[in-house]
Amino acid sequence: MQHKTIERLQQTAFRVRKHIIRMSTDGGCFTGASLSATDVIVYLYAEFLNVTQETLNDPNRDYLFLSKGHDVPALYGTFVELGWLAADRLQHHLSAGDHLYWHPNVNIPGIEFHSGSLGHLPSVALGVALDCKLRGTDNKVVCILGDGELNEGSVWEAVLVANAYQLDNLLFLVDRNFFQANMPTEELIPLEPLTDKFTAFGAAVKRVDGHDFTALDEALSTFPFQTGKLNVLIADTRRGKGLPSIEARADRWFCNFTHDEVDELLGELHGSAKATLESETLVVR
């Protein structure tokens, strides 16, 4: 991957992170998880998926399903950078007068399916991938999953079915940030060795640094990974990536910052000192 391409992707991801931070107030959003998935989502739309604003309803487009729907601020921010969504609409996040809220809504152009109930979209994605195979088209279908989401048995059922139908046009991409809500995954229901588990279920698996655009490009340049097998890419990421004050913090998965804290965090993203955060954290266990 050329240096100027990497630089362009980094700049886009930086702007998307700014959008996420600005949405993290007046009701808040799932900031930490959205920041971990930002680089992956930016890369997919910029370099991997064959879809544009003009082809959003074209049956021959590529598809992305965000199964970990709480990451949708990263998706909305990316849509703004693609020109699919007006930037000023993000100011209406959680407003009763708009469709922008904590999880994807198909009334937003580019959103393929409602999500939020974890473990559901892998089956939807494999159904679309199977339809593409039956129609003889070469669409790519991507489903982004959270690592905590892998505790849902429906995910593993989908892996088995995808391999049974040899859906090598389907990619399950796992945002492996090592947290489920406000607990480390390995302290709740351990997932490792994750590569071995997907391989045992018949998938062709790769694992990369999910914040390294070159690594993502190298991994996906040989798609499908193996003919006749479901593709699984495990992207090792860091919750809260870009903001040292909340990175890898169990208590900063959902954030509802004050306006002053948002200003401080935007400065932190630009390289200033860590923000001083006094807003309440969310703990569910």
PDB file of C-alpha atoms in Angstrom:
ATOM      1  CA  MET A   1       0.000   0.000   0.000  1.00  0.00           C
ATOM      2  CA  GLN A   2       1.397   3.393  -0.996  1.00  0.00           C
ATOM      3  CA  HIS A   3       2.313   5.907   1.684  1.00  0.00           C
ATOM      4  CA  LYS A   4      -0.094   8.523   0.354  1.00  0.00           C
ATOM      5  CA  THR A   5      -2.938   5.990   0.558  1.00  0.00           C
ATOM      6  CA  ILE A   6      -2.071   5.174   4.166  1.00  0.00           C
ATOM      7  CA  GLU A   7      -1.916   8.884   4.956  1.00  0.00           C
ATOM      8  CA  ARG A   8      -5.324   9.462   3.351  1.00  0.00           C
ATOM      9  CA  LEU A   9      -6.869   6.619   5.352  1.00  0.00           C
ATOM     10  CA  GLN A  10      -5.306   7.878   8.589  1.00  0.00           C
ATOM     11  CA  GLN A  11      -6.648  11.371   7.980  1.00  0.00           C
ATOM     12  CA  THR A  12     -10.126  10.014   7.254  1.00  0.00           C
ATOM     13  CA  ALA A  13     -10.076   7.852  10.398  1.00  0.00           C
ATOM     14  CA  PHE A  14      -8.948  10.880  12.408  1.00  0.00           C
ATOM     15  CA  ARG A  15     -11.939  12.883  11.204  1.00  0.00           C
ATOM     16  CA  VAL A  16     -14.287   9.974  11.921  1.00  0.00           C
ATOM     17  CA  ARG A  17     -12.961   9.839  15.493  1.00  0.00           C
ATOM     18  CA  LYS A  18     -13.758  13.544  15.851  1.00  0.00           C
ATOM     19  CA  HIS A  19     -17.346  12.840  14.779  1.00  0.00           C
ATOM     20  CA  ILE A  20     -17.585  10.044  17.365  1.00  0.00           C
ATOM     21  CA  ILE A  21     -16.313  12.254  20.169  1.00  0.00           C
ATOM     22  CA  ARG A  22     -18.822  14.967  19.277  1.00  0.00           C
ATOM     23  CA  MET A  23     -21.649  12.390  19.427  1.00  0.00           C
ATOM     24  CA  SER A  24     -20.534  11.338  22.912  1.00  0.00           C
ATOM     25  CA  THR A  25     -22.599  13.952  24.771  1.00  0.00           C
ATOM     26  CA  ASP A  26     -26.220  14.958  25.315  1.00  0.00           C
ATOM     27  CA  GLY A  27     -27.191  11.322  25.839  1.00  0.00           C
ATOM     28  CA  GLY A  28     -23.908   9.815  24.787  1.00  0.00           C
ATOM     29  CA  CYS A  29     -22.990   6.777  22.721  1.00  0.00           C
ATOM     30  CA  PHE A  30     -20.801   3.689  22.793  1.00  0.00           C
ATOM     31  CA  THR A  31     -17.630   5.688  22.354  1.00  0.00           C
ATOM     32  CA  GLY A  32     -14.986   3.122  23.307  1.00  0.00           C
ATOM     33  CA  ALA A  33     -16.263   0.396  20.985  1.00  0.00           C
ATOM     34  CA  SER A  34     -16.819   2.835  18.124  1.00  0.00           C
ATOM     35  CA  LEU A  35     -13.237   4.072  18.358  1.00  0.00           C
ATOM     36  CA  SER A  36     -11.890   0.510  18.261  1.00  0.00           C
ATOM     37  CA  ALA A  37     -13.745  -0.243  15.017  1.00  0.00           C
ATOM     38  CA  THR A  38     -13.047   3.056  13.239  1.00  0.00           C
ATOM     39  CA  ASP A  39      -9.960   2.029  11.261  1.00  0.00           C
ATOM     40  CA  VAL A  40     -11.518  -1.215  10.073  1.00  0.00           C
ATOM     41  CA  ILE A  41     -14.702   0.492   8.894  1.00  0.00           C
ATOM     42  CA  VAL A  42     -12.809   3.286   7.141  1.00  0.00           C
ATOM     43  CA  TYR A  43     -10.566   0.781   5.360  1.00  0.00           C
ATOM     44  CA  LEU A  44     -13.474  -1.383   4.195  1.00  0.00           C
ATOM     45  CA  TYR A  45     -15.385   1.478   2.591  1.00  0.00           C
ATOM     46  CA  ALA A  46     -12.319   3.169   1.133  1.00  0.00           C
ATOM     47  CA  GLU A  47     -10.448   0.162  -0.222  1.00  0.00           C
ATOM     48  CA  PHE A  48     -12.431  -3.085  -0.121  1.00  0.00           C
ATOM     49  CA  LEU A  49     -16.149  -2.667  -0.694  1.00  0.00           C
ATOM     50  CA  ASN A  50     -17.547  -1.969  -4.132  1.00  0.00           C
ATOM     51  CA  VAL A  51     -20.327   0.406  -3.138  1.00  0.00           C
ATOM     52  CA  THR A  52     -20.912   4.112  -3.729  1.00  0.00           C
ATOM     53  CA  GLN A  53     -23.698   6.552  -2.989  1.00  0.00           C
ATOM     54  CA  GLU A  54     -25.008   5.933  -6.500  1.00  0.00           C
ATOM     55  CA  THR A  55     -25.087   2.132  -6.062  1.00  0.00           C
ATOM     56  CA  LEU A  56     -26.661   1.871  -2.594  1.00  0.00           C
ATOM     57  CA  ASN A  57     -29.723   0.192  -4.135  1.00  0.00           C
ATOM     58  CA  ASP A  58     -27.877  -1.745  -6.827  1.00  0.00           C
ATOM     59  CA  PRO A  59     -28.261  -5.530  -6.248  1.00  0.00           C
ATOM     60  CA  ASN A  60     -24.707  -5.970  -7.534  1.00  0.00           C
ATOM     61  CA  ARG A  61     -23.195  -3.798  -4.794  1.00  0.00           C
ATOM     62  CA  ASP A  62     -21.097  -5.149  -1.938  1.00  0.00           C
ATOM     63  CA  TYR A  63     -22.771  -5.330   1.460  1.00  0.00           C
ATOM     64  CA  LEU A  64     -21.657  -4.442   4.988  1.00  0.00           C
ATOM     65  CA  PHE A  65     -23.672  -5.549   8.006  1.00  0.00           C
ATOM     66  CA  LEU A  66     -22.732  -4.041  11.366  1.00  0.00           C
ATOM     67  CA  SER A  67     -23.742  -6.794  13.761  1.00  0.00           C
ATOM     68  CA  LYS A  68     -22.179  -4.985  16.730  1.00  0.00           C
ATOM     69  CA  GLY A  69     -24.647  -2.211  16.098  1.00  0.00           C
ATOM     70  CA  HIS A  70     -23.540  -0.071  19.034  1.00  0.00           C
ATOM     71  CA  ASP A  71     -20.487   0.887  16.929  1.00  0.00           C
ATOM     72  CA  VAL A  72     -22.754   2.851  14.608  1.00  0.00           C
ATOM     73  CA  PRO A  73     -21.185   6.255  15.432  1.00  0.00           C
ATOM     74  CA  ALA A  74     -18.103   5.031  13.547  1.00  0.00           C
ATOM     75  CA  LEU A  75     -20.351   4.093  10.629  1.00  0.00           C
ATOM     76  CA  TYR A  76     -22.192   7.425  10.677  1.00  0.00           C
ATOM     77  CA  GLY A  77     -18.878   9.271  10.811  1.00  0.00           C
ATOM     78  CA  THR A  78     -17.607   7.273   7.849  1.00  0.00           C
ATOM     79  CA  PHE A  79     -20.786   8.014   5.896  1.00  0.00           C
ATOM     80  CA  VAL A  80     -20.183  11.721   6.497  1.00  0.00           C
ATOM     81  CA  GLU A  81     -16.652  11.404   5.129  1.00  0.00           C
ATOM     82  CA  LEU A  82     -17.978   9.497   2.110  1.00  0.00           C
ATOM     83  CA  GLY A  83     -20.481  12.269   1.446  1.00  0.00           C
ATOM     84  CA  TRP A  84     -23.475   9.995   2.041  1.00  0.00           C
ATOM     85  CA  LEU A  85     -24.646  11.814   5.150  1.00  0.00           C
ATOM     86  CA  ALA A  86     -24.644  15.540   5.875  1.00  0.00           C
ATOM     87  CA  ALA A  87     -22.257  16.385   8.711  1.00  0.00           C
ATOM     88  CA  ASP A  88     -24.775  18.656  10.416  1.00  0.00           C
ATOM     89  CA  ARG A  89     -27.164  15.717  10.864  1.00  0.00           C
ATOM     90  CA  LEU A  90     -24.821  14.290  13.490  1.00  0.00           C
ATOM     91  CA  GLN A  91     -25.874  17.218  15.681  1.00  0.00           C
ATOM     92  CA  HIS A  92     -29.329  15.591  15.793  1.00  0.00           C
ATOM     93  CA  HIS A  93     -27.985  12.335  17.243  1.00  0.00           C
ATOM     94  CA  LEU A  94     -30.639  10.982  19.670  1.00  0.00           C
ATOM     95  CA  SER A  95     -33.096  13.671  18.572  1.00  0.00           C
ATOM     96  CA  ALA A  96     -36.712  12.535  18.239  1.00  0.00           C
ATOM     97  CA  GLY A  97     -36.787  14.301  14.901  1.00  0.00           C
ATOM     98  CA  ASP A  98     -34.096  12.141  13.264  1.00  0.00           C
ATOM     99  CA  HIS A  99     -33.200   8.480  12.789  1.00  0.00           C
ATOM    100  CA  LEU A 100     -29.715   8.749  14.276  1.00  0.00           C
ATOM    101  CA  TYR A 101     -29.520   6.914  17.553  1.00  0.00           C
ATOM    102  CA  TRP A 102     -27.544   4.239  19.412  1.00  0.00           C
ATOM    103  CA  HIS A 103     -27.999   1.502  16.792  1.00  0.00           C
ATOM    104  CA  PRO A 104     -28.273   1.315  12.976  1.00  0.00           C
ATOM    105  CA  ASN A 105     -31.517   2.336  11.308  1.00  0.00           C
ATOM    106  CA  VAL A 106     -32.275   1.456   7.684  1.00  0.00           C
ATOM    107  CA  ASN A 107     -33.789   4.897   7.166  1.00  0.00           C
ATOM    108  CA  ILE A 108     -30.188   6.129   6.951  1.00  0.00           C
ATOM    109  CA  PRO A 109     -28.843   5.536   3.405  1.00  0.00           C
ATOM    110  CA  GLY A 110     -26.070   2.943   3.564  1.00  0.00           C
ATOM    111  CA  ILE A 111     -27.474   1.027   6.544  1.00  0.00           C
ATOM    112  CA  GLU A 112     -28.350  -2.443   5.271  1.00  0.00           C
ATOM    113  CA  PHE A 113     -30.187  -3.812   8.307  1.00  0.00           C
ATOM    114  CA  HIS A 114     -31.295  -2.847  11.800  1.00  0.00           C
ATOM    115  CA  SER A 115     -29.017  -4.338  14.438  1.00  0.00           C
ATOM    116  CA  GLY A 116     -28.337  -4.186  18.128  1.00  0.00           C
ATOM    117  CA  SER A 117     -29.468  -7.599  19.363  1.00  0.00           C
ATOM    118  CA  LEU A 118     -26.100  -9.294  19.223  1.00  0.00           C
ATOM    119  CA  GLY A 119     -25.614 -12.500  17.250  1.00  0.00           C
ATOM    120  CA  HIS A 120     -28.392 -11.873  14.727  1.00  0.00           C
ATOM    121  CA  LEU A 121     -26.684 -10.367  11.702  1.00  0.00           C
ATOM    122  CA  PRO A 122     -24.257 -13.198  10.847  1.00  0.00           C
ATOM    123  CA  SER A 123     -27.279 -15.208   9.719  1.00  0.00           C
ATOM    124  CA  VAL A 124     -28.667 -12.260   7.761  1.00  0.00           C
ATOM    125  CA  ALA A 125     -25.307 -11.744   6.071  1.00  0.00           C
ATOM    126  CA  LEU A 126     -24.956 -15.404   5.144  1.00  0.00           C
ATOM    127  CA  GLY A 127     -28.466 -15.327   3.672  1.00  0.00           C
ATOM    128  CA  VAL A 128     -27.472 -12.413   1.437  1.00  0.00           C
ATOM    129  CA  ALA A 129     -24.197 -14.155   0.527  1.00  0.00           C
ATOM    130  CA  LEU A 130     -26.115 -17.302  -0.394  1.00  0.00           C
ATOM    131  CA  ASP A 131     -28.527 -15.282  -2.543  1.00  0.00           C
ATOM    132  CA  CYS A 132     -25.562 -13.751  -4.361  1.00  0.00           C
ATOM    133  CA  LYS A 133     -24.143 -17.215  -5.007  1.00  0.00           C
ATOM    134  CA  LEU A 134     -27.487 -18.473  -6.311  1.00  0.00           C
ATOM    135  CA  ARG A 135     -27.755 -15.460  -8.647  1.00  0.00           C
ATOM    136  CA  GLY A 136     -24.210 -16.039  -9.878  1.00  0.00           C
ATOM    137  CA  THR A 137     -23.003 -12.569  -8.911  1.00  0.00           C
ATOM    138  CA  ASP A 138     -19.639 -11.672  -7.379  1.00  0.00           C
ATOM    139  CA  ASN A 139     -20.813  -9.440  -4.515  1.00  0.00           C
ATOM    140  CA  LYS A 140     -18.702  -9.386  -1.373  1.00  0.00           C
ATOM    141  CA  VAL A 141     -20.631  -9.546   1.898  1.00  0.00           C
ATOM    142  CA  VAL A 142     -19.023  -8.351   5.138  1.00  0.00           C
ATOM    143  CA  CYS A 143     -20.372  -8.782   8.661  1.00  0.00           C
ATOM    144  CA  ILE A 144     -18.588  -6.960  11.507  1.00  0.00           C
ATOM    145  CA  LEU A 145     -18.911  -8.683  14.866  1.00  0.00           C
ATOM    146  CA  GLY A 146     -17.798  -7.809  18.353  1.00  0.00           C
ATOM    147  CA  ASP A 147     -15.668 -10.268  20.253  1.00  0.00           C
ATOM    148  CA  GLY A 148     -18.092 -10.386  23.189  1.00  0.00           C
ATOM    149  CA  GLU A 149     -20.794 -11.150  20.628  1.00  0.00           C
ATOM    150  CA  LEU A 150     -19.078 -14.467  19.949  1.00  0.00           C
ATOM    151  CA  ASN A 151     -20.685 -15.786  23.137  1.00  0.00           C
ATOM    152  CA  GLU A 152     -23.902 -16.047  21.132  1.00  0.00           C
ATOM    153  CA  GLY A 153     -24.417 -19.571  19.814  1.00  0.00           C
ATOM    154  CA  SER A 154     -26.125 -18.193  16.702  1.00  0.00           C
ATOM    155  CA  VAL A 155     -22.745 -16.868  15.536  1.00  0.00           C
ATOM    156  CA  TRP A 156     -21.239 -20.350  15.496  1.00  0.00           C
ATOM    157  CA  GLU A 157     -24.340 -21.798  13.829  1.00  0.00           C
ATOM    158  CA  ALA A 158     -23.865 -19.201  11.090  1.00  0.00           C
ATOM    159  CA  VAL A 159     -20.204 -20.213  10.691  1.00  0.00           C
ATOM    160  CA  LEU A 160     -21.238 -23.862  10.236  1.00  0.00           C
ATOM    161  CA  VAL A 161     -23.952 -23.020   7.703  1.00  0.00           C
ATOM    162  CA  ALA A 162     -21.719 -20.619   5.755  1.00  0.00           C
ATOM    163  CA  ASN A 163     -19.129 -23.344   5.353  1.00  0.00           C
ATOM    164  CA  ALA A 164     -21.756 -25.943   4.468  1.00  0.00           C
ATOM    165  CA  TYR A 165     -22.800 -23.716   1.554  1.00  0.00           C
ATOM    166  CA  GLN A 166     -19.192 -22.814   0.690  1.00  0.00           C
ATOM    167  CA  LEU A 167     -19.841 -19.077   1.020  1.00  0.00           C
ATOM    168  CA  ASP A 168     -16.369 -17.820   0.195  1.00  0.00           C
ATOM    169  CA  ASN A 169     -17.936 -14.469  -0.764  1.00  0.00           C
ATOM    170  CA  LEU A 170     -18.684 -13.853   2.927  1.00  0.00           C
ATOM    171  CA  LEU A 171     -16.338 -12.231   5.451  1.00  0.00           C
ATOM    172  CA  PHE A 172     -16.870 -12.275   9.202  1.00  0.00           C
ATOM    173  CA  LEU A 173     -14.654  -9.542  10.635  1.00  0.00           C
ATOM    174  CA  VAL A 174     -14.207  -9.643  14.405  1.00  0.00           C
ATOM    175  CA  ASP A 175     -13.400  -6.394  16.228  1.00  0.00           C
ATOM    176  CA  ARG A 176     -11.199  -8.043  18.882  1.00  0.00           C
ATOM    177  CA  ASN A 177     -10.885  -5.270  21.463  1.00  0.00           C
ATOM    178  CA  PHE A 178     -10.868  -7.770  24.355  1.00  0.00           C
ATOM    179  CA  PHE A 179     -13.841  -6.238  26.182  1.00  0.00           C
ATOM    180  CA  GLN A 180     -17.465  -7.205  26.555  1.00  0.00           C
ATOM    181  CA  ALA A 181     -19.393  -4.270  27.987  1.00  0.00           C
ATOM    182  CA  ASN A 182     -17.355  -3.378  31.079  1.00  0.00           C
ATOM    183  CA  MET A 183     -15.463  -6.624  31.579  1.00  0.00           C
ATOM    184  CA  PRO A 184     -12.445  -8.102  29.794  1.00  0.00           C
ATOM    185  CA  THR A 185     -13.630 -10.984  27.636  1.00  0.00           C
ATOM    186  CA  GLU A 186     -11.071 -13.380  29.076  1.00  0.00           C
ATOM    187  CA  GLU A 187     -12.385 -12.773  32.601  1.00  0.00           C
ATOM    188  CA  LEU A 188     -15.996 -13.402  31.593  1.00  0.00           C
ATOM    189  CA  ILE A 189     -16.109 -16.217  29.026  1.00  0.00           C
ATOM    190  CA  PRO A 190     -12.604 -16.737  27.610  1.00  0.00           C
ATOM    191  CA  LEU A 191     -12.463 -16.718  23.802  1.00  0.00           C
ATOM    192  CA  GLU A 192      -8.883 -17.691  23.062  1.00  0.00           C
ATOM    193  CA  PRO A 193      -7.519 -19.478  21.129  1.00  0.00           C
ATOM    194  CA  LEU A 194      -9.927 -17.731  18.762  1.00  0.00           C
ATOM    195  CA  THR A 195      -8.126 -18.544  15.518  1.00  0.00           C
ATOM    196  CA  ASP A 196      -8.150 -22.244  16.368  1.00  0.00           C
ATOM    197  CA  LYS A 197     -11.859 -22.184  17.175  1.00  0.00           C
ATOM    198  CA  PHE A 198     -12.881 -20.612  13.865  1.00  0.00           C
ATOM    199  CA  THR A 199     -10.539 -22.971  12.020  1.00  0.00           C
ATOM    200  CA  ALA A 200     -12.102 -25.964  13.772  1.00  0.00           C
ATOM    201  CA  PHE A 201     -15.499 -24.778  12.515  1.00  0.00           C
ATOM    202  CA  GLY A 202     -14.160 -24.875   8.945  1.00  0.00           C
ATOM    203  CA  ALA A 203     -13.360 -21.224   8.273  1.00  0.00           C
ATOM    204  CA  ALA A 204     -10.269 -19.777   6.596  1.00  0.00           C
ATOM    205  CA  VAL A 205      -8.856 -17.416   9.214  1.00  0.00           C
ATOM    206  CA  LYS A 206      -6.402 -14.517   9.305  1.00  0.00           C
ATOM    207  CA  ARG A 207      -5.466 -12.297  12.243  1.00  0.00           C
ATOM    208  CA  VAL A 208      -4.051  -8.778  11.998  1.00  0.00           C
ATOM    209  CA  ASP A 209      -3.583  -5.499  13.827  1.00  0.00           C
ATOM    210  CA  GLY A 210      -6.917  -3.777  13.212  1.00  0.00           C
ATOM    211  CA  HIS A 211      -5.341  -0.325  13.396  1.00  0.00           C
ATOM    212  CA  ASP A 212      -2.680  -1.067  10.755  1.00  0.00           C
ATOM    213  CA  PHE A 213      -3.979  -0.185   7.288  1.00  0.00           C
ATOM    214  CA  THR A 214      -1.117  -1.988   5.567  1.00  0.00           C
ATOM    215  CA  ALA A 215      -1.838  -5.180   7.509  1.00  0.00           C
ATOM    216  CA  LEU A 216      -5.549  -4.943   6.691  1.00  0.00           C
ATOM    217  CA  ASP A 217      -4.749  -4.421   3.026  1.00  0.00           C
ATOM    218  CA  GLU A 218      -2.350  -7.353   2.872  1.00  0.00           C
ATOM    219  CA  ALA A 219      -4.856  -9.653   4.554  1.00  0.00           C
ATOM    220  CA  LEU A 220      -7.782  -8.704   2.329  1.00  0.00           C
ATOM    221  CA  SER A 221      -5.829  -8.486  -0.933  1.00  0.00           C
ATOM    222  CA  THR A 222      -6.151 -12.272  -1.221  1.00  0.00           C
ATOM    223  CA  PHE A 223      -9.915 -12.443  -0.699  1.00  0.00           C
ATOM    224  CA  PRO A 224     -11.295 -15.061  -0.625  1.00  0.00           C
ATOM    225  CA  PHE A 225      -8.732 -16.562   1.714  1.00  0.00           C
ATOM    226  CA  GLN A 226      -9.518 -20.074   0.511  1.00  0.00           C
ATOM    227  CA  THR A 227     -11.954 -21.261  -2.149  1.00  0.00           C
ATOM    228  CA  GLY A 228     -15.150 -22.707  -0.729  1.00  0.00           C
ATOM    229  CA  LYS A 229     -14.626 -21.510   2.851  1.00  0.00           C
ATOM    230  CA  LEU A 230     -16.042 -18.742   4.989  1.00  0.00           C
ATOM    231  CA  ASN A 231     -13.480 -15.963   5.478  1.00  0.00           C
ATOM    232  CA  VAL A 232     -12.805 -14.811   9.041  1.00  0.00           C
ATOM    233  CA  LEU A 233     -10.557 -11.849   9.808  1.00  0.00           C
ATOM    234  CA  ILE A 234      -9.776 -11.245  13.468  1.00  0.00           C
ATOM    235  CA  ALA A 235      -8.764  -7.602  13.872  1.00  0.00           C
ATOM    236  CA  ASP A 236      -6.947  -6.990  17.145  1.00  0.00           C
ATOM    237  CA  THR A 237      -7.967  -3.511  18.264  1.00  0.00           C
ATOM    238  CA  ARG A 238      -7.899  -1.253  21.294  1.00  0.00           C
ATOM    239  CA  ARG A 239     -11.049   0.060  22.894  1.00  0.00           C
ATOM    240  CA  GLY A 240     -11.034   3.868  22.883  1.00  0.00           C
ATOM    241  CA  LYS A 241      -8.237   3.986  20.289  1.00  0.00           C
ATOM    242  CA  GLY A 242      -6.938   7.530  19.856  1.00  0.00           C
ATOM    243  CA  LEU A 243      -7.852   8.793  23.312  1.00  0.00           C
ATOM    244  CA  PRO A 244      -5.297   7.673  25.940  1.00  0.00           C
ATOM    245  CA  SER A 245      -7.574   8.829  28.762  1.00  0.00           C
ATOM    246  CA  ILE A 246     -10.161   6.148  27.907  1.00  0.00           C
ATOM    247  CA  GLU A 247      -8.132   3.530  25.998  1.00  0.00           C
ATOM    248  CA  ALA A 248      -8.624  -0.034  27.249  1.00  0.00           C
ATOM    249  CA  ARG A 249     -10.790   1.143  30.124  1.00  0.00           C
ATOM    250  CA  ALA A 250     -13.568  -1.205  31.172  1.00  0.00           C
ATOM    251  CA  ASP A 251     -15.695   1.663  32.487  1.00  0.00           C
ATOM    252  CA  ARG A 252     -15.573   3.780  29.323  1.00  0.00           C
ATOM    253  CA  TRP A 253     -17.459   1.612  26.836  1.00  0.00           C
ATOM    254  CA  PHE A 254     -20.514   3.900  26.892  1.00  0.00           C
ATOM    255  CA  CYS A 255     -19.743   7.575  27.432  1.00  0.00           C
ATOM    256  CA  ASN A 256     -21.899  10.612  28.019  1.00  0.00           C
ATOM    257  CA  PHE A 257     -19.404  13.430  28.361  1.00  0.00           C
ATOM    258  CA  THR A 258     -20.052  17.035  29.255  1.00  0.00           C
ATOM    259  CA  HIS A 259     -19.509  19.608  26.522  1.00  0.00           C
ATOM    260  CA  ASP A 260     -16.314  20.740  28.226  1.00  0.00           C
ATOM    261  CA  GLU A 261     -15.042  17.170  28.330  1.00  0.00           C
ATOM    262  CA  VAL A 262     -15.764  16.799  24.623  1.00  0.00           C
ATOM    263  CA  ASP A 263     -13.646  19.878  23.932  1.00  0.00           C
ATOM    264  CA  GLU A 264     -10.829  18.441  26.046  1.00  0.00           C
ATOM    265  CA  LEU A 265     -11.050  15.072  24.302  1.00  0.00           C
ATOM    266  CA  LEU A 266     -10.886  16.709  20.877  1.00  0.00           C
ATOM    267  CA  GLY A 267      -7.717  18.402  22.064  1.00  0.00           C
ATOM    268  CA  GLU A 268      -6.393  15.074  23.349  1.00  0.00           C
ATOM    269  CA  LEU A 269      -7.062  13.512  19.947  1.00  0.00           C
ATOM    270  CA  HIS A 270      -4.910  16.285  18.460  1.00  0.00           C
ATOM    271  CA  GLY A 271      -2.080  15.456  20.864  1.00  0.00           C
ATOM    272  CA  SER A 272      -2.801  17.664  23.864  1.00  0.00           C
ATOM    273  CA  ALA A 273      -2.697  16.459  27.456  1.00  0.00           C
ATOM    274  CA  LYS A 274      -5.132  13.820  28.668  1.00  0.00           C
ATOM    275  CA  ALA A 275      -8.596  15.103  29.334  1.00  0.00           C
ATOM    276  CA  THR A 276      -9.837  15.425  32.900  1.00  0.00           C
ATOM    277  CA  LEU A 277     -12.988  13.313  32.998  1.00  0.00           C
ATOM    278  CA  GLU A 278     -15.500  13.565  35.816  1.00  0.00           C
ATOM    279  CA  SER A 279     -18.651  12.420  34.021  1.00  0.00           C
ATOM    280  CA  GLU A 280     -20.346   9.296  35.346  1.00  0.00           C
ATOM    281  CA  THR A 281     -19.238   5.931  33.986  1.00  0.00           C
ATOM    282  CA  LEU A 282     -21.651   3.105  33.131  1.00  0.00           C
ATOM    283  CA  VAL A 283     -21.306  -0.236  34.883  1.00  0.00           C
ATOM    284  CA  VAL A 284     -23.740  -3.070  34.167  1.00  0.00           C
ATOM    285  CA  ARG A 285     -22.088  -5.862  36.178  1.00  0.00           C
TER     286      ARG A 285
END
